[in-house]
Structure formats: C-alpha cells, structure tokens
Amino acid sequence: MAEASGEGGASDAGARAGDRTAALTSFFRDHPRLRTLAVAGPPYAVLLLFFAIPLLAMLVVSFQTGEIGGPWTLRNYMDFLGSSTYLTVVWKTLVISVQVTFIVAVIGYALAYSIVRFSRRTTLLLLLVILPFWTSYIIRMYAWINILQSDGVLDSTLNMLGLPAVSLLYSDPAVLIGFTYVWLPLAVLPFYASLTNLDGDLIEASKDLGAGPVRTFLSVTLPMTINGVVTGVILVFIPTFGSFITPRLLGGTNNIMIGMVIENQFKSAFNWPFGAAIGMVISVVVVALLVLGTRLGGGLFATGGEEA
C-alpha cells in the first residue's frame, strides 16, 4: 500500500510539473516581448555590467583634471595628442603589435593546418597547445627570463654547441618571442575551428582544375577560413596593444609600450584622468584599425573566393 501510495504521489507531482511547464510555455507564447526579454536580457545585462558601465566610467574620468571628481577639461586629451613622446610610444606599440600578430598568425595557421590535415591525434595536440594556460602568466614570463638572460638556458646550450652567446633578454626579439609564446594558443584555436569546417572536396576540385598548392591555398583554403583568421588576429592584436607585463619583464626600460604608460599613470603617477584619456584614445585607434583591416582583408579574400 505504501509503495502504491508513493508511486501515486510521484505521478501527481510529475503531472503538476508538466502542467506548470505547459502553462509557462503558453504564457511566453502569448507574450512574445517577454519571451525575447527572457532570452536576450541576461547577455545584455552582462555586457552592460562588465563592459558598457566601466567604459562609460573611464570616459567620464578622462574629462576630469587632477583627480576623480575634479573640474571638467579637455587638457588630458590635448596633452597626450600634442606630445611627440607619447605618439612615438604609440607608433612603436603599433609596430610591435603588427609584428606579433603577423608572426602568430603565420605560425598558428601552419600549426592548426598541420593538426587538421596531417594528424589523427588532434585532441592530444590541442591539449598540448592550451597546456600553457594552466600555468600563471607571470611564471611563464620568468621562465622565459631564465631562458633568454645572460648565461641562461639559451646561452648555455649555444656554448655547448660551440656557438657564441646571444643574450636576448631586454631586447625587441625577446619581447616578440614572449608575445608569440603567450598569444599563440589564442590564434590556433579559431584557426583550427575554421579549418575543421573546410570542405576538402573544394581543395581536390581546385587541384583537378590545375591549380598548384599556393594558388589552391590563396583561392580556396584561406578565403574559406577567413572568419577564423580574422578572429585569431583580433584575439592577438588587441591584448598585445594594451599589454604591459611582457614588455616590462622581457624588454626592460628601453622597450616602452603604451600599456606601460597607462599603468604608470594609474599606479605610480596617480593621475587617473590622464591614464583614462590615454586608454580612450588607444581604444578608438585599435577599433578603427581592426575595422579597417577587417574590411580590407575581407574584401581581398572575398574576391579570391569568387575567382575560385
């Protein structure tokens, strides 16, 4: 009797849950605006809370002078845009960011292509690619210091081989190596995702029509995976432009990037409005460059795709 009573109770509870689900479904069907709000509301709330509000706060602070809550002024922007020293740092940051993005894109695309086309252990290889993310960023940078410094791992290896030491630490190559190592996994993953969805029959058709490997790559493979390439470029270019830890640890005082200048304004000079103004100008420059590059690159490879 007890078991029969328990089964009946469970059946009634299931029926009541089904009724509530049906009623809720019917309610949202009759109120499409509430249904849209329930689906799209949480993502917009997250974007508003963690992106829009902090950006708006930084914009407000950038128009104040001296300290937060001070008089309104345009002096922060005028001081930054009128200083050749700061503009030189921005130009050097732009050059390094473009170099890092190009190097990471070439190496990352070749690595992702090799994983997709020539290996069956894709899961293991992808695990090895993302393995560095399990270690602290600072620890990885100090590991590279031990490798690149004088009498470090690199110099000791070269001495064992009878070659002269190079001592790359605190130089531009050291900064490029550090950035390439840090951001390479971020580029490989979108490249891999786009290459996985590439239709191999298109490559075979291109070869059957007489196209060589280079022409097949430029007219079929690259245009068909351009969305992954653009995503990887964005994921590498933006953090490189604003980075300050890698150039500080591997580049020394002779390799100042604009991220180091912004950090100094917030942590040492305590001039938050000026740091916020620099951050706003850099944000606008980065967005403009990415939009321009995406349009130019997309148009170029769209043409190639049509020809293919």
CSV table of C-alpha atoms in Angstrom, one decimal:
chain,number,residue,atom,x,y,z
A,1,MET,CA,0.0,0.0,0.0
A,2,ALA,CA,2.8,2.3,0.9
A,3,GLU,CA,4.6,1.7,-2.4
A,4,ALA,CA,1.3,2.3,-4.3
A,5,SER,CA,0.8,5.5,-2.4
A,6,GLY,CA,4.4,6.6,-3.2
A,7,GLU,CA,4.0,5.9,-6.9
A,8,GLY,CA,0.7,7.8,-7.0
A,9,GLY,CA,2.4,10.8,-5.2
A,10,ALA,CA,5.2,10.8,-7.7
A,11,SER,CA,2.8,10.6,-10.6
A,12,ASP,CA,0.8,13.5,-9.3
A,13,ALA,CA,4.0,15.6,-8.8
A,14,GLY,CA,5.1,14.8,-12.3
A,15,ALA,CA,1.7,15.8,-13.7
A,16,ARG,CA,1.8,19.1,-11.7
A,17,ALA,CA,5.3,19.8,-13.0
A,18,GLY,CA,4.1,19.1,-16.6
A,19,ASP,CA,1.1,21.5,-16.1
A,20,ARG,CA,3.4,24.3,-14.8
A,21,THR,CA,5.7,23.8,-17.8
A,22,ALA,CA,2.8,23.9,-20.2
A,23,ALA,CA,1.4,27.0,-18.5
A,24,LEU,CA,4.8,28.8,-18.6
A,25,THR,CA,5.2,27.8,-22.3
A,26,SER,CA,1.7,29.1,-23.1
A,27,PHE,CA,2.4,32.3,-21.2
A,28,PHE,CA,5.6,33.1,-23.2
A,29,ARG,CA,3.9,32.1,-26.4
A,30,ASP,CA,1.2,34.7,-25.7
A,31,HIS,CA,3.7,37.4,-24.7
A,32,PRO,CA,6.5,37.4,-27.4
A,33,ARG,CA,8.1,40.6,-26.0
A,34,LEU,CA,8.6,39.0,-22.5
A,35,ARG,CA,10.0,35.9,-24.3
A,36,THR,CA,12.5,37.9,-26.2
A,37,LEU,CA,13.5,39.8,-22.9
A,38,ALA,CA,13.9,36.5,-21.1
A,39,VAL,CA,16.2,35.1,-23.8
A,40,ALA,CA,18.2,38.2,-24.7
A,41,GLY,CA,18.1,40.0,-21.3
A,42,PRO,CA,20.8,38.1,-19.4
A,43,PRO,CA,23.5,38.5,-22.1
A,44,TYR,CA,22.7,42.3,-22.5
A,45,ALA,CA,22.8,42.6,-18.7
A,46,VAL,CA,26.3,41.1,-18.6
A,47,LEU,CA,27.5,43.3,-21.4
A,48,LEU,CA,26.1,46.3,-19.7
A,49,LEU,CA,27.5,45.5,-16.3
A,50,PHE,CA,31.0,44.4,-17.2
A,51,PHE,CA,31.7,46.3,-20.4
A,52,ALA,CA,29.5,49.4,-21.0
A,53,ILE,CA,29.4,50.8,-17.5
A,54,PRO,CA,33.2,50.5,-16.9
A,55,LEU,CA,33.9,52.1,-20.3
A,56,LEU,CA,31.4,54.9,-19.6
A,57,ALA,CA,33.1,55.5,-16.2
A,58,MET,CA,36.5,55.7,-17.8
A,59,LEU,CA,35.2,58.1,-20.4
A,60,VAL,CA,33.8,60.4,-17.7
A,61,VAL,CA,37.0,60.3,-15.6
A,62,SER,CA,39.1,61.1,-18.8
A,63,PHE,CA,37.4,64.5,-19.0
A,64,GLN,CA,38.3,65.5,-15.4
A,65,THR,CA,41.6,67.0,-14.3
A,66,GLY,CA,44.0,66.2,-11.5
A,67,GLU,CA,41.8,63.7,-9.6
A,68,ILE,CA,38.5,61.9,-9.9
A,69,GLY,CA,35.7,64.5,-9.3
A,70,GLY,CA,37.8,67.4,-10.4
A,71,PRO,CA,36.9,70.1,-12.9
A,72,TRP,CA,35.9,69.1,-16.5
A,73,THR,CA,38.5,69.7,-19.1
A,74,LEU,CA,40.0,68.6,-22.5
A,75,ARG,CA,43.5,69.1,-21.3
A,76,ASN,CA,44.2,65.3,-20.8
A,77,TYR,CA,43.5,64.6,-24.5
A,78,MET,CA,45.4,67.8,-25.6
A,79,ASP,CA,48.5,66.8,-23.5
A,80,PHE,CA,48.5,63.3,-24.9
A,81,LEU,CA,47.8,64.1,-28.6
A,82,GLY,CA,50.2,67.1,-28.5
A,83,SER,CA,53.2,65.1,-27.1
A,84,SER,CA,55.6,63.7,-29.6
A,85,THR,CA,57.0,61.4,-26.9
A,86,TYR,CA,53.6,59.7,-26.3
A,87,LEU,CA,52.9,59.5,-30.0
A,88,THR,CA,56.3,57.8,-30.6
A,89,VAL,CA,55.4,55.2,-28.0
A,90,VAL,CA,52.0,54.6,-29.7
A,91,TRP,CA,53.8,54.2,-33.0
A,92,LYS,CA,56.3,51.7,-31.6
A,93,THR,CA,53.5,49.8,-29.9
A,94,LEU,CA,51.6,49.6,-33.2
A,95,VAL,CA,54.7,48.3,-35.0
A,96,ILE,CA,55.3,45.6,-32.3
A,97,SER,CA,51.6,44.6,-32.3
A,98,VAL,CA,51.6,44.2,-36.1
A,99,GLN,CA,54.8,42.2,-36.0
A,100,VAL,CA,53.5,39.9,-33.2
A,101,THR,CA,50.1,39.5,-34.9
A,102,PHE,CA,51.8,38.5,-38.3
A,103,ILE,CA,54.2,36.1,-36.6
A,104,VAL,CA,51.5,34.4,-34.5
A,105,ALA,CA,49.1,34.3,-37.5
A,106,VAL,CA,51.7,32.5,-39.7
A,107,ILE,CA,52.9,30.1,-37.1
A,108,GLY,CA,49.4,29.5,-35.7
A,109,TYR,CA,47.8,28.9,-39.1
A,110,ALA,CA,50.5,26.4,-40.1
A,111,LEU,CA,50.2,24.6,-36.8
A,112,ALA,CA,46.4,24.4,-37.0
A,113,TYR,CA,46.6,23.3,-40.6
A,114,SER,CA,49.1,20.5,-39.7
A,115,ILE,CA,46.9,19.3,-36.9
A,116,VAL,CA,43.8,19.2,-39.1
A,117,ARG,CA,45.3,17.7,-42.2
A,118,PHE,CA,48.2,15.5,-41.2
A,119,SER,CA,47.5,14.2,-37.7
A,120,ARG,CA,45.0,11.8,-36.1
A,121,ARG,CA,45.8,12.7,-32.5
A,122,THR,CA,44.0,16.1,-32.7
A,123,THR,CA,42.7,16.0,-29.2
A,124,LEU,CA,46.2,15.4,-27.7
A,125,LEU,CA,47.8,18.1,-29.9
A,126,LEU,CA,45.1,20.6,-29.0
A,127,LEU,CA,45.6,19.8,-25.3
A,128,LEU,CA,49.4,20.5,-25.7
A,129,VAL,CA,48.5,23.8,-27.3
A,130,ILE,CA,46.3,25.0,-24.5
A,131,LEU,CA,48.5,23.4,-21.7
A,132,PRO,CA,50.5,26.7,-21.1
A,133,PHE,CA,47.2,28.4,-20.0
A,134,TRP,CA,47.2,26.1,-16.9
A,135,THR,CA,50.3,28.0,-15.6
A,136,SER,CA,50.4,31.5,-14.3
A,137,TYR,CA,51.3,34.3,-16.8
A,138,ILE,CA,53.9,35.7,-14.6
A,139,ILE,CA,55.6,32.3,-14.0
A,140,ARG,CA,55.7,31.7,-17.8
A,141,MET,CA,57.4,35.1,-18.2
A,142,TYR,CA,60.0,34.4,-15.5
A,143,ALA,CA,60.7,31.0,-17.3
A,144,TRP,CA,61.5,33.0,-20.4
A,145,ILE,CA,63.8,35.3,-18.4
A,146,ASN,CA,65.8,32.2,-17.3
A,147,ILE,CA,66.0,31.1,-20.9
A,148,LEU,CA,66.9,34.4,-22.5
A,149,GLN,CA,69.1,36.0,-19.9
A,150,SER,CA,72.9,36.1,-20.0
A,151,ASP,CA,74.3,32.6,-19.1
A,152,GLY,CA,70.7,31.3,-19.2
A,153,VAL,CA,69.4,28.2,-20.8
A,154,LEU,CA,69.8,29.5,-24.4
A,155,ASP,CA,73.4,30.8,-23.9
A,156,SER,CA,74.4,27.6,-22.1
A,157,THR,CA,73.1,25.5,-25.0
A,158,LEU,CA,74.9,27.6,-27.6
A,159,ASN,CA,78.1,27.4,-25.6
A,160,MET,CA,77.8,23.6,-25.5
A,161,LEU,CA,77.4,23.6,-29.3
A,162,GLY,CA,80.5,25.9,-29.7
A,163,LEU,CA,78.4,28.9,-30.8
A,164,PRO,CA,78.7,32.5,-29.4
A,165,ALA,CA,76.1,33.6,-26.8
A,166,VAL,CA,73.3,35.9,-27.9
A,167,SER,CA,71.8,37.2,-24.6
A,168,LEU,CA,68.4,38.2,-26.0
A,169,LEU,CA,66.9,39.4,-22.7
A,170,TYR,CA,65.8,43.1,-22.6
A,171,SER,CA,65.7,43.4,-26.4
A,172,ASP,CA,63.0,43.6,-29.1
A,173,PRO,CA,63.4,39.9,-30.1
A,174,ALA,CA,62.8,38.9,-26.5
A,175,VAL,CA,59.5,40.9,-26.5
A,176,LEU,CA,58.5,39.3,-29.8
A,177,ILE,CA,59.3,35.8,-28.5
A,178,GLY,CA,57.4,36.4,-25.3
A,179,PHE,CA,54.3,37.7,-27.1
A,180,THR,CA,54.4,34.9,-29.6
A,181,TYR,CA,54.6,32.3,-26.9
A,182,VAL,CA,51.7,33.8,-24.9
A,183,TRP,CA,49.2,34.5,-27.7
A,184,LEU,CA,49.9,31.6,-30.0
A,185,PRO,CA,47.2,29.3,-28.4
A,186,LEU,CA,44.6,32.1,-28.8
A,187,ALA,CA,45.2,32.1,-32.5
A,188,VAL,CA,45.4,28.3,-33.0
A,189,LEU,CA,42.0,27.6,-31.6
A,190,PRO,CA,39.9,29.7,-34.0
A,191,PHE,CA,42.2,28.7,-36.9
A,192,TYR,CA,41.6,25.0,-36.0
A,193,ALA,CA,37.8,25.6,-35.8
A,194,SER,CA,37.6,27.2,-39.2
A,195,LEU,CA,39.9,24.6,-40.9
A,196,THR,CA,37.9,21.7,-39.4
A,197,ASN,CA,34.8,23.0,-41.2
A,198,LEU,CA,36.7,23.4,-44.5
A,199,ASP,CA,35.2,21.2,-47.3
A,200,GLY,CA,38.1,19.0,-48.6
A,201,ASP,CA,36.3,18.4,-51.9
A,202,LEU,CA,36.9,22.1,-52.8
A,203,ILE,CA,40.6,21.6,-52.4
A,204,GLU,CA,40.5,18.5,-54.5
A,205,ALA,CA,38.5,20.3,-57.2
A,206,SER,CA,41.0,23.1,-57.3
A,207,LYS,CA,43.8,20.6,-57.8
A,208,ASP,CA,41.9,18.8,-60.5
A,209,LEU,CA,41.4,22.1,-62.3
A,210,GLY,CA,45.2,22.6,-62.5
A,211,ALA,CA,45.8,24.9,-59.5
A,212,GLY,CA,49.1,24.5,-57.6
A,213,PRO,CA,49.4,24.3,-53.8
A,214,VAL,CA,50.0,28.1,-53.5
A,215,ARG,CA,47.1,29.1,-55.7
A,216,THR,CA,44.8,26.5,-54.0
A,217,PHE,CA,45.7,27.9,-50.6
A,218,LEU,CA,45.2,31.5,-51.7
A,219,SER,CA,42.0,31.0,-53.7
A,220,VAL,CA,40.3,28.2,-51.7
A,221,THR,CA,41.7,27.4,-48.2
A,222,LEU,CA,42.4,31.0,-47.0
A,223,PRO,CA,39.1,32.6,-48.2
A,224,MET,CA,37.0,29.7,-46.8
A,225,THR,CA,38.7,30.1,-43.4
A,226,ILE,CA,38.9,33.9,-43.4
A,227,ASN,CA,36.4,34.2,-40.5
A,228,GLY,CA,38.7,32.1,-38.2
A,229,VAL,CA,41.8,34.1,-39.3
A,230,VAL,CA,40.1,37.4,-38.5
A,231,THR,CA,39.0,36.1,-35.1
A,232,GLY,CA,42.5,35.0,-34.4
A,233,VAL,CA,44.0,38.3,-35.5
A,234,ILE,CA,41.6,40.2,-33.2
A,235,LEU,CA,42.4,37.9,-30.2
A,236,VAL,CA,46.1,38.6,-30.7
A,237,PHE,CA,46.3,42.2,-31.8
A,238,ILE,CA,44.1,43.7,-29.0
A,239,PRO,CA,45.8,42.2,-26.0
A,240,THR,CA,49.3,42.9,-27.5
A,241,PHE,CA,48.5,46.6,-28.0
A,242,GLY,CA,47.5,47.0,-24.3
A,243,SER,CA,50.0,44.7,-22.7
A,244,PHE,CA,52.5,45.9,-20.2
A,245,ILE,CA,53.8,42.8,-18.3
A,246,THR,CA,55.6,41.2,-21.2
A,247,PRO,CA,57.5,44.3,-22.4
A,248,ARG,CA,58.3,45.2,-18.8
A,249,LEU,CA,59.8,41.8,-17.9
A,250,LEU,CA,61.4,40.9,-21.3
A,251,GLY,CA,62.0,44.3,-22.9
A,252,GLY,CA,63.3,46.3,-20.0
A,253,THR,CA,63.2,50.1,-19.8
A,254,ASN,CA,64.2,50.6,-23.5
A,255,ASN,CA,61.1,48.9,-24.9
A,256,ILE,CA,58.3,51.0,-23.5
A,257,MET,CA,54.8,50.3,-24.9
A,258,ILE,CA,51.7,52.4,-24.4
A,259,GLY,CA,50.2,49.8,-21.9
A,260,MET,CA,53.2,50.5,-19.6
A,261,VAL,CA,52.5,54.3,-19.8
A,262,ILE,CA,48.8,53.8,-18.8
A,263,GLU,CA,49.8,51.5,-16.0
A,264,ASN,CA,52.3,54.1,-14.7
A,265,GLN,CA,49.6,56.8,-14.7
A,266,PHE,CA,47.3,54.7,-12.5
A,267,LYS,CA,49.8,53.0,-10.2
A,268,SER,CA,52.7,55.5,-9.8
A,269,ALA,CA,51.7,59.0,-11.0
A,270,PHE,CA,48.2,58.5,-9.6
A,271,ASN,CA,46.9,60.7,-12.5
A,272,TRP,CA,43.8,58.5,-13.3
A,273,PRO,CA,42.1,61.1,-15.6
A,274,PHE,CA,45.2,61.3,-17.8
A,275,GLY,CA,45.5,57.5,-17.8
A,276,ALA,CA,41.8,57.2,-18.7
A,277,ALA,CA,42.2,59.6,-21.6
A,278,ILE,CA,45.1,57.6,-23.0
A,279,GLY,CA,43.1,54.5,-22.7
A,280,MET,CA,40.1,56.0,-24.5
A,281,VAL,CA,42.3,57.3,-27.4
A,282,ILE,CA,44.0,53.9,-27.7
A,283,SER,CA,40.7,52.1,-27.7
A,284,VAL,CA,39.4,54.2,-30.6
A,285,VAL,CA,42.7,53.7,-32.5
A,286,VAL,CA,42.5,49.9,-32.0
A,287,VAL,CA,38.9,49.6,-33.0
A,288,ALA,CA,39.5,51.8,-36.1
A,289,LEU,CA,42.5,49.7,-37.2
A,290,LEU,CA,40.6,46.4,-36.7
A,291,VAL,CA,37.5,47.7,-38.7
A,292,LEU,CA,39.8,48.9,-41.5
A,293,GLY,CA,41.8,45.7,-41.5
A,294,THR,CA,38.7,43.5,-41.5
A,295,ARG,CA,37.1,45.4,-44.3
A,296,LEU,CA,40.3,45.4,-46.5
A,297,GLY,CA,41.1,41.8,-45.7
A,298,GLY,CA,37.6,40.5,-46.2
A,299,GLY,CA,37.2,42.3,-49.5
A,300,LEU,CA,40.5,41.0,-50.8
A,301,PHE,CA,39.8,37.4,-49.9
A,302,ALA,CA,36.1,37.6,-50.9
A,303,THR,CA,37.4,38.4,-54.4
A,304,GLY,CA,39.7,35.5,-54.3
A,305,GLY,CA,36.9,33.2,-53.2
A,306,GLU,CA,34.7,34.3,-56.1
A,307,GLU,CA,37.5,33.6,-58.5
A,308,ALA,CA,37.9,30.1,-57.0
